[in-house]
C-alpha cells in the first residue's frame, strides 16, 4: 500500500463510520457534474456547477434543512448564514475586519503559545491527542474574538481580545459550540422524528450564548459554532493525512508549508456537503432548477478531493482548492484564519515527524471527523 493510499483509506473512515449510505450515494453519483434525484433534489458535484449554484442561483437562506434554516430552528436568527442583502454586507464587513490579515495576525497570540505548550510531550516520547488540542485552539480563538472582555460579546466588536481567555472558559466555550452544532444536526436528520431533539438544540444554543457573556448576540453564537466545528474536524484529519502520506518534509519547509496546508484543507474538505434550497428557478451546470428544489452541493467533489492526492509541490489550482470554503457572498470569512492555524500546527509538529498511534471516529459530531487522534514522535 502506498503512503497516499494509507492516508486516503484512514481518512475515508470518518465518512464511512458516521454516514455510510450518504457517502456511498455521493460516490456513486459523482460521475456527472449535476444529477437530479427524484423530483426535488439535485446533487451538485462539478466545480463549475457548484460555483454557479453559490454565486448565480438565488438561494432560500432560511429554508428548513439548510445551514441558516437549522440556526432558525434552534431559535437563533440573524446569523449571517440566513441573511441577505445590505444587513449581510454590513455584518460581513465587520467580520472581515476581525478576520482579515491584521486581525488574524493578532489572534495568533491567543492560540500559538498554547499549541507549543500542548506539544511539549512529543520530544519526551509522550503522545498528544489532536482532537482536544484542536478544540482548545478553537476555543481560545473564539474566546479572544467574542468572549467577555473582547470588548464586544458579539461579532461586531472592535478587535480581538488581546490575550487568551482562562483555559477553562475557552474550553467550555468550545465544548458548548460543538454540542450546539451536533444537537442542531441531530434535530434535522432525515428519518423518524427524534423526541426532544429540537428542544435539546435550543438548550445547547442557549448555553453557548450564556457562556459568551451578556450582550452576546445570535451571530456571535453562530460564529463560535462555525469556527469550532470546522477546526475540530479539519485539524486532526489534516495532521493524520500528513503523517500517513509522509508529508512532513513539505510541512517543515517554510516555502512549501502554505501550499501543503491548502492541499490538506482541499482533500479533507471539512465541510463536505452544503445543503441549500433554490429560492427561484434557474439552472445549474445546464440542469434546470425549480424554486424549492433542494441542492446538495458536494464541496468535497467540487474541490477534487477524491481525484488528486495532496502535494505542496504541485498544488491544485487555487480557484478549485478554495471551493472547500464555499463561494460568492457567503464564502467562509474564517478561511484565512483556518489556513494560518493549520499551517502553524503543521510547522510545529514537523520537527517531530509524528505518526498516528490511535484514531477513533466521532459518530455524533456535526461534521465528519475524529473523536480522538493520538500521535507520537517517530522513533
Ligand atoms: C477548515 C476550516 C473551515 C472550513 C472548511 C469552512 C467552510 C465553510 C463553508 C463551506 C462555508 C459556507 C460558504 C458558502 O455558503 O458559500 C462557511 C461559512 C462560514 N464560516 Fe467557515 N470554514 C472553516 C473555518 C471557519 C472559521 C475558523 C470561522 C470563524 C472564525 C468560520 C466562520 C464562518 C462563518 C461566519 C460563515 C458564514 C458566512 C456567511 O454566511 O456569510 N469558518 N465556512
Coordinates of C-alpha atoms and ligand atoms in Angstrom, one line a residue:
X1 CA 0.0 0.0 0.0
X2 CA 1.4 3.4 -0.9
X3 CA 1.5 6.2 1.7
X4 CA -1.1 8.1 -0.3
X5 CA -3.4 5.1 -0.2
X6 CA -2.9 4.6 3.5
X7 CA -3.8 8.3 4.2
X8 CA -6.9 8.2 2.0
X9 CA -8.0 4.9 3.5
X10 CA -7.8 6.2 7.1
X11 CA -9.5 9.5 6.2
X12 CA -12.4 7.7 4.5
X13 CA -13.3 6.1 7.8
X14 CA -14.6 9.4 9.1
X15 CA -17.3 9.3 6.4
X16 CA -17.9 5.5 6.4
X17 CA -18.4 5.2 10.2
X18 CA -20.8 8.1 10.6
X19 CA -22.7 8.3 7.2
X20 CA -22.1 5.2 5.1
X21 CA -25.2 5.4 3.0
X22 CA -24.8 9.1 2.2
X23 CA -21.1 8.6 1.3
X24 CA -21.9 5.6 -1.0
X25 CA -24.7 7.6 -2.7
X26 CA -22.4 10.6 -3.3
X27 CA -19.6 8.4 -4.5
X28 CA -21.9 6.5 -6.9
X29 CA -23.3 9.7 -8.5
X30 CA -20.2 11.8 -8.8
X31 CA -19.6 10.8 -12.4
X32 CA -21.8 13.7 -13.7
X33 CA -21.4 17.3 -12.5
X34 CA -25.1 17.6 -11.7
X35 CA -27.6 14.8 -11.2
X36 CA -31.3 15.0 -10.3
X37 CA -32.5 12.7 -7.7
X38 CA -36.3 12.2 -7.7
X39 CA -38.4 15.3 -8.2
X40 CA -37.0 17.8 -5.9
X41 CA -33.3 17.1 -5.2
X42 CA -30.1 17.9 -7.2
X43 CA -26.7 16.5 -6.4
X44 CA -24.0 19.0 -7.5
X45 CA -20.5 17.6 -7.8
X46 CA -18.8 19.6 -10.5
X47 CA -16.6 22.6 -9.7
X48 CA -18.2 24.9 -12.2
X49 CA -21.8 23.9 -11.3
X50 CA -21.0 24.2 -7.5
X51 CA -19.7 27.7 -8.0
X52 CA -22.6 28.6 -10.2
X53 CA -25.1 27.4 -7.5
X54 CA -23.4 29.5 -4.8
X55 CA -22.9 32.6 -6.9
X56 CA -25.7 32.8 -9.6
X57 CA -28.7 31.0 -8.3
X58 CA -31.0 32.8 -5.8
X59 CA -30.9 30.6 -2.6
X60 CA -33.5 30.5 0.2
X61 CA -31.3 31.1 3.2
X62 CA -33.9 30.3 5.8
X63 CA -35.4 27.0 4.3
X64 CA -35.6 24.1 6.7
X65 CA -32.7 21.7 6.3
X66 CA -30.2 24.4 5.2
X67 CA -27.5 25.8 7.5
X68 CA -29.4 29.0 8.0
X69 CA -32.6 27.1 8.5
X70 CA -31.1 24.9 11.2
X71 CA -30.0 28.0 13.0
X72 CA -33.5 29.4 12.9
X73 CA -35.0 26.2 14.2
X74 CA -32.6 26.4 17.2
X75 CA -34.2 29.9 17.7
X76 CA -31.1 31.8 16.6
X77 CA -31.7 34.2 13.8
X78 CA -29.8 37.0 12.1
X79 CA -26.7 34.8 12.0
X80 CA -25.1 35.5 8.6
X81 CA -25.9 32.1 7.1
X82 CA -29.5 33.1 6.9
X83 CA -29.0 36.7 5.9
X84 CA -29.1 38.5 2.6
X85 CA -28.7 42.0 1.2
X86 CA -27.4 45.0 3.0
X87 CA -27.7 43.6 6.5
X88 CA -25.5 40.7 5.4
X89 CA -23.0 43.0 3.8
X90 CA -22.6 45.1 6.9
X91 CA -22.1 42.1 9.1
X92 CA -19.5 40.7 6.6
X93 CA -17.6 44.0 6.7
X94 CA -17.3 43.8 10.5
X95 CA -16.1 40.2 10.3
X96 CA -13.7 41.0 7.5
X97 CA -12.0 43.4 9.9
X98 CA -11.8 40.9 12.7
X99 CA -10.6 38.0 10.5
X100 CA -8.6 40.0 7.9
X101 CA -4.8 39.9 7.7
X102 CA -4.1 42.1 10.7
X103 CA -6.9 40.5 12.9
X104 CA -5.7 37.0 12.1
X105 CA -2.1 38.0 13.0
X106 CA -3.2 39.4 16.3
X107 CA -5.2 36.3 17.0
X108 CA -2.1 34.2 16.8
X109 CA -1.1 35.2 20.3
X110 CA -4.3 33.6 21.6
X111 CA -3.5 30.1 20.2
X112 CA 0.2 29.7 19.2
X113 CA 1.7 29.7 22.7
X114 CA -1.0 27.2 23.8
X115 CA -0.2 25.0 20.8
X116 CA 3.5 24.9 21.7
X117 CA 2.7 24.0 25.4
X118 CA 0.4 21.2 24.4
X119 CA 3.0 19.7 22.0
X120 CA 5.7 19.6 24.8
X121 CA 5.3 15.8 25.5
X122 CA 6.3 14.8 21.9
X123 CA 10.1 15.3 22.3
X124 CA 9.9 13.4 25.6
X125 CA 8.4 10.3 23.9
X126 CA 4.9 11.2 25.0
X127 CA 1.7 11.3 23.0
X128 CA -0.7 14.1 22.1
X129 CA -4.4 13.8 21.1
X130 CA -5.1 16.3 18.3
X131 CA -8.8 16.4 18.9
X132 CA -8.9 18.1 22.4
X133 CA -6.0 20.2 21.2
X134 CA -8.0 21.5 18.2
X135 CA -10.9 22.1 20.5
X136 CA -8.7 24.1 22.8
X137 CA -7.2 26.1 20.0
X138 CA -10.6 26.9 18.5
X139 CA -11.9 27.8 22.0
X140 CA -9.0 30.2 22.6
X141 CA -9.7 31.9 19.2
X142 CA -13.4 32.2 19.9
X143 CA -12.8 33.5 23.4
X144 CA -10.4 36.1 22.1
X145 CA -12.9 37.1 19.3
X146 CA -16.1 37.1 21.3
X147 CA -15.7 36.2 24.9
X148 CA -16.3 38.5 27.9
X149 CA -13.5 41.2 27.7
X150 CA -13.3 41.1 23.9
X151 CA -15.0 44.5 24.1
X152 CA -17.9 43.0 22.2
X153 CA -19.5 39.9 23.4
X154 CA -20.7 39.9 19.8
X155 CA -19.2 39.6 16.4
X156 CA -19.4 43.3 15.9
X157 CA -16.6 44.2 18.4
X158 CA -13.7 46.5 17.9
X159 CA -10.9 43.9 17.8
X160 CA -9.7 40.6 19.2
X161 CA -9.2 40.1 22.9
X162 CA -5.5 40.7 23.5
X163 CA -4.8 37.5 25.4
X164 CA -6.1 34.0 25.6
X165 CA -9.0 33.5 27.9
X166 CA -8.8 31.4 31.0
X167 CA -8.2 27.9 29.7
X168 CA -11.4 26.6 31.4
X169 CA -13.5 29.3 29.9
X170 CA -12.3 28.9 26.4
X171 CA -12.6 25.1 26.6
X172 CA -16.2 25.3 28.0
X173 CA -17.0 27.7 25.1
X174 CA -15.6 25.2 22.5
X175 CA -17.5 22.3 24.1
X176 CA -20.7 24.2 24.1
X177 CA -20.3 25.3 20.5
X178 CA -19.6 21.7 19.4
X179 CA -22.6 20.4 21.3
X180 CA -24.8 23.2 19.8
X181 CA -23.9 22.1 16.3
X182 CA -24.2 18.4 17.0
X183 CA -27.6 18.9 18.6
X184 CA -28.8 21.0 15.7
X185 CA -27.7 18.4 13.2
X186 CA -29.4 15.6 15.2
X187 CA -32.6 17.6 15.2
X188 CA -32.5 17.8 11.4
X189 CA -31.5 14.3 10.4
X190 CA -33.9 12.7 7.9
X191 CA -35.9 9.8 9.3
X192 CA -38.3 9.3 12.1
X193 CA -38.8 12.3 14.4
X194 CA -36.5 12.3 17.4
X195 CA -38.4 13.3 20.5
X196 CA -36.7 16.2 22.3
X197 CA -34.0 16.7 19.7
X198 CA -35.2 20.2 18.8
X199 CA -35.6 21.2 22.4
X200 CA -32.0 19.9 23.0
X201 CA -30.7 22.0 20.1
X202 CA -32.4 25.1 21.6
X203 CA -30.9 24.4 25.1
X204 CA -27.5 23.9 23.6
X205 CA -27.7 27.2 21.7
X206 CA -28.8 29.0 24.9
X207 CA -26.0 27.5 26.9
X208 CA -23.5 28.7 24.3
X209 CA -24.9 32.2 24.4
X210 CA -24.8 32.3 28.2
X211 CA -21.1 31.4 28.1
X212 CA -20.4 34.1 25.6
X213 CA -21.5 36.6 28.2
X214 CA -24.1 39.3 28.5
X215 CA -24.7 41.1 25.2
X216 CA -23.6 38.1 23.0
X217 CA -25.9 38.1 20.0
X218 CA -27.0 35.2 18.0
X219 CA -24.4 36.0 15.3
X220 CA -21.7 35.6 17.9
X221 CA -23.0 32.2 18.8
X222 CA -23.2 31.1 15.2
X223 CA -19.6 32.3 14.6
X224 CA -18.5 30.2 17.6
X225 CA -20.2 27.2 16.1
X226 CA -18.8 27.8 12.6
X227 CA -15.2 28.2 14.0
X228 CA -15.2 25.4 16.5
X229 CA -16.7 22.6 14.4
X230 CA -14.7 23.2 11.3
X231 CA -11.4 23.5 13.3
X232 CA -12.1 20.4 15.4
X233 CA -12.9 18.4 12.2
X234 CA -10.2 19.9 10.0
X235 CA -7.0 20.0 12.1
X236 CA -6.8 16.3 13.2
X237 CA -7.8 15.0 9.8
X238 CA -5.2 17.1 8.1
X239 CA -2.5 16.1 10.5
X240 CA -3.4 12.4 10.2
X241 CA -3.2 12.7 6.4
X242 CA 0.1 14.5 6.5
X243 CA 1.5 11.8 8.8
X244 CA 0.2 8.8 6.9
X245 CA 1.2 10.2 3.5
X246 CA 4.8 11.0 4.7
X247 CA 4.5 14.8 4.0
X248 CA 6.4 16.1 7.0
X249 CA 9.3 17.2 4.8
X250 CA 6.9 19.6 3.0
X251 CA 5.5 20.8 6.3
X252 CA 9.0 21.5 7.6
X253 CA 9.8 23.7 4.6
X254 CA 8.5 27.3 5.1
X255 CA 8.4 27.7 1.3
X256 CA 6.1 24.6 0.8
X257 CA 4.1 24.6 4.1
X258 CA 1.4 27.1 2.9
X259 CA 0.7 25.2 -0.3
X260 CA 0.7 21.9 1.6
X261 CA -1.8 23.5 4.0
X262 CA -4.2 24.4 1.2
X263 CA -3.8 20.9 -0.3
X264 CA -4.7 19.2 3.0
X265 CA -7.7 21.5 3.5
X266 CA -8.7 20.6 0.0
X267 CA -8.6 16.9 0.3
X268 CA -10.1 16.8 3.8
X269 CA -12.9 19.3 2.9
X270 CA -14.0 19.7 6.5
X271 CA -17.5 20.9 5.5
X272 CA -18.0 18.4 2.7
X273 CA -21.7 18.9 1.9
X274 CA -23.6 22.2 1.8
X275 CA -27.4 21.7 1.8
X276 CA -29.1 24.6 0.1
X277 CA -32.6 25.3 -1.4
X278 CA -33.3 27.3 -4.6
X279 CA -35.4 30.4 -4.0
X280 CA -36.3 30.8 -7.7
X281 CA -35.9 28.9 -10.9
X282 CA -32.8 28.8 -12.9
X283 CA -30.2 26.4 -14.0
X284 CA -27.0 24.8 -12.6
X285 CA -24.5 23.1 -14.8
X286 CA -27.0 23.2 -17.6
X287 CA -29.6 21.3 -15.5
X288 CA -32.9 23.2 -14.9
X289 CA -33.7 24.1 -11.3
X290 CA -37.1 24.9 -9.9
X291 CA -37.9 27.2 -6.9
X292 CA -37.9 25.0 -3.8
X293 CA -35.5 22.4 -5.2
X294 CA -33.1 21.0 -2.7
X295 CA -29.5 21.2 -3.7
X296 CA -26.8 19.1 -2.1
X297 CA -23.6 20.9 -3.0
X298 CA -20.7 18.5 -2.6
X299 CA -17.7 20.6 -1.7
X300 CA -15.5 17.6 -1.4
X301 CA -16.0 16.6 -5.1
X302 CA -16.1 20.2 -6.4
X303 CA -12.6 20.6 -4.9
X304 CA -11.4 17.3 -6.4
X305 CA -10.7 15.8 -3.0
X306 CA -11.5 12.3 -4.4
X307 CA -9.4 12.8 -7.5
X308 CA -6.0 14.1 -6.6
X309 CA -3.7 13.5 -3.6
X310 CA -2.3 16.5 -1.7
X311 CA 1.1 17.8 -2.8
X312 CA 2.5 21.1 -1.9
X313 CA 4.9 20.9 -4.8
X314 CA 2.1 20.5 -7.4
X315 CA -0.9 22.1 -5.7
X316 CA -4.4 22.2 -7.3
X317 CA -5.4 25.5 -8.9
X318 CA -6.2 27.9 -6.0
X319 CA -9.7 28.6 -7.5
X320 CA -10.5 25.0 -7.1
X321 CA -8.9 24.4 -3.7
X322 CA -10.7 27.4 -2.3
X323 CA -14.1 25.8 -3.1
X324 CA -13.9 23.9 0.3
X325 CA -14.7 27.4 1.8
X326 CA -17.7 27.9 -0.4
X327 CA -18.0 30.8 -3.0
X328 CA -19.7 34.1 -3.5
X329 CA -21.2 36.5 -0.9
X330 CA -21.4 33.8 1.8
X331 CA -17.9 32.3 1.3
X332 CA -16.2 31.5 4.6
X333 CA -14.8 34.6 6.3
X334 CA -12.7 32.4 8.5
X335 CA -10.6 30.8 5.7
X336 CA -7.5 32.9 6.3
X337 CA -7.6 32.0 10.0
X338 CA -8.2 28.3 9.3
X339 CA -5.2 28.3 6.9
X340 CA -2.9 30.1 9.2
X341 CA -3.8 27.9 12.2
X342 CA -3.3 24.6 10.2
X343 CA 0.0 25.9 8.8
X344 CA 1.1 26.7 12.4
X345 CA 0.1 23.3 13.7
X346 CA 1.9 21.5 10.8
X347 CA 5.1 23.6 11.2
X348 CA 5.1 23.0 15.0
X349 CA 4.6 19.2 14.5
X350 CA 7.0 18.8 11.6
X351 CA 10.3 18.5 13.6
X352 CA 8.9 15.5 15.4
X353 CA 7.7 13.7 12.3
X354 CA 4.7 12.4 14.2
X355 CA 2.9 9.1 13.4
X356 CA -0.7 8.2 14.3
X357 CA -0.9 5.7 17.1
X358 CA -4.7 5.7 17.7
X359 CA -7.7 7.0 15.8
X360 CA -11.4 6.8 16.7
X361 CA -14.2 8.3 14.6
X362 CA -16.7 10.7 16.2
X363 CA -20.1 9.4 15.1
X364 CA -22.0 12.2 16.9
X365 CA -20.2 15.3 15.5
X366 CA -21.9 17.7 13.1
X367 CA -19.0 17.3 10.6
X368 CA -17.2 14.1 9.7
X369 CA -14.1 13.9 12.0
X370 CA -12.2 12.1 14.7
X371 CA -13.2 11.7 18.3
X372 CA -9.6 11.0 19.2
X373 CA -6.4 11.2 17.1
X374 CA -3.3 10.4 19.0
X375 CA 0.2 11.0 17.6
X376 CA 3.7 10.4 18.9
X377 CA 7.1 11.4 17.5
X378 CA 8.6 8.9 15.1
X379 CA 11.1 6.7 16.8
Ligands
LIG1 C1 -11.2 24.3 7.7 C2 -11.9 25.3 8.3 C3 -13.2 25.8 7.6 C4 -13.9 25.4 6.6 C5 -13.6 24.2 5.6 C6 -15.1 26.3 6.4 C7 -16.0 26.1 5.4 C8 -17.1 27.0 5.3 C9 -18.1 26.9 4.2 C10 -18.1 25.8 3.2 C11 -19.0 27.9 4.4 C12 -20.2 28.2 3.6 C13 -19.8 29.1 2.4 C14 -20.9 29.3 1.4 O1 -22.1 29.2 1.7 O2 -20.5 29.8 0.3 C15 -18.6 28.6 5.6 C16 -19.2 29.7 6.1 C17 -18.8 30.4 7.3 N1 -17.7 30.2 8.0 FE1 -16.3 28.8 7.7 N2 -15.0 27.2 7.4 C18 -13.9 27.0 8.2 C19 -13.4 27.7 9.3 C20 -14.1 28.8 9.8 C21 -13.6 29.6 10.9 C22 -12.3 29.3 11.7 C23 -14.5 30.6 11.1 C24 -14.5 31.7 12.1 C25 -13.5 32.1 12.8 C26 -15.6 30.4 10.1 C27 -16.7 31.2 10.0 C28 -17.7 31.1 9.1 C29 -18.9 31.9 9.0 C30 -19.3 33.0 10.0 C31 -19.6 31.5 7.9 C32 -20.9 32.1 7.4 C33 -20.6 33.2 6.3 C34 -21.9 33.8 5.7 O3 -22.9 33.1 5.6 O4 -21.8 34.9 5.2 N3 -15.3 29.3 9.4 N4 -17.4 28.1 6.1

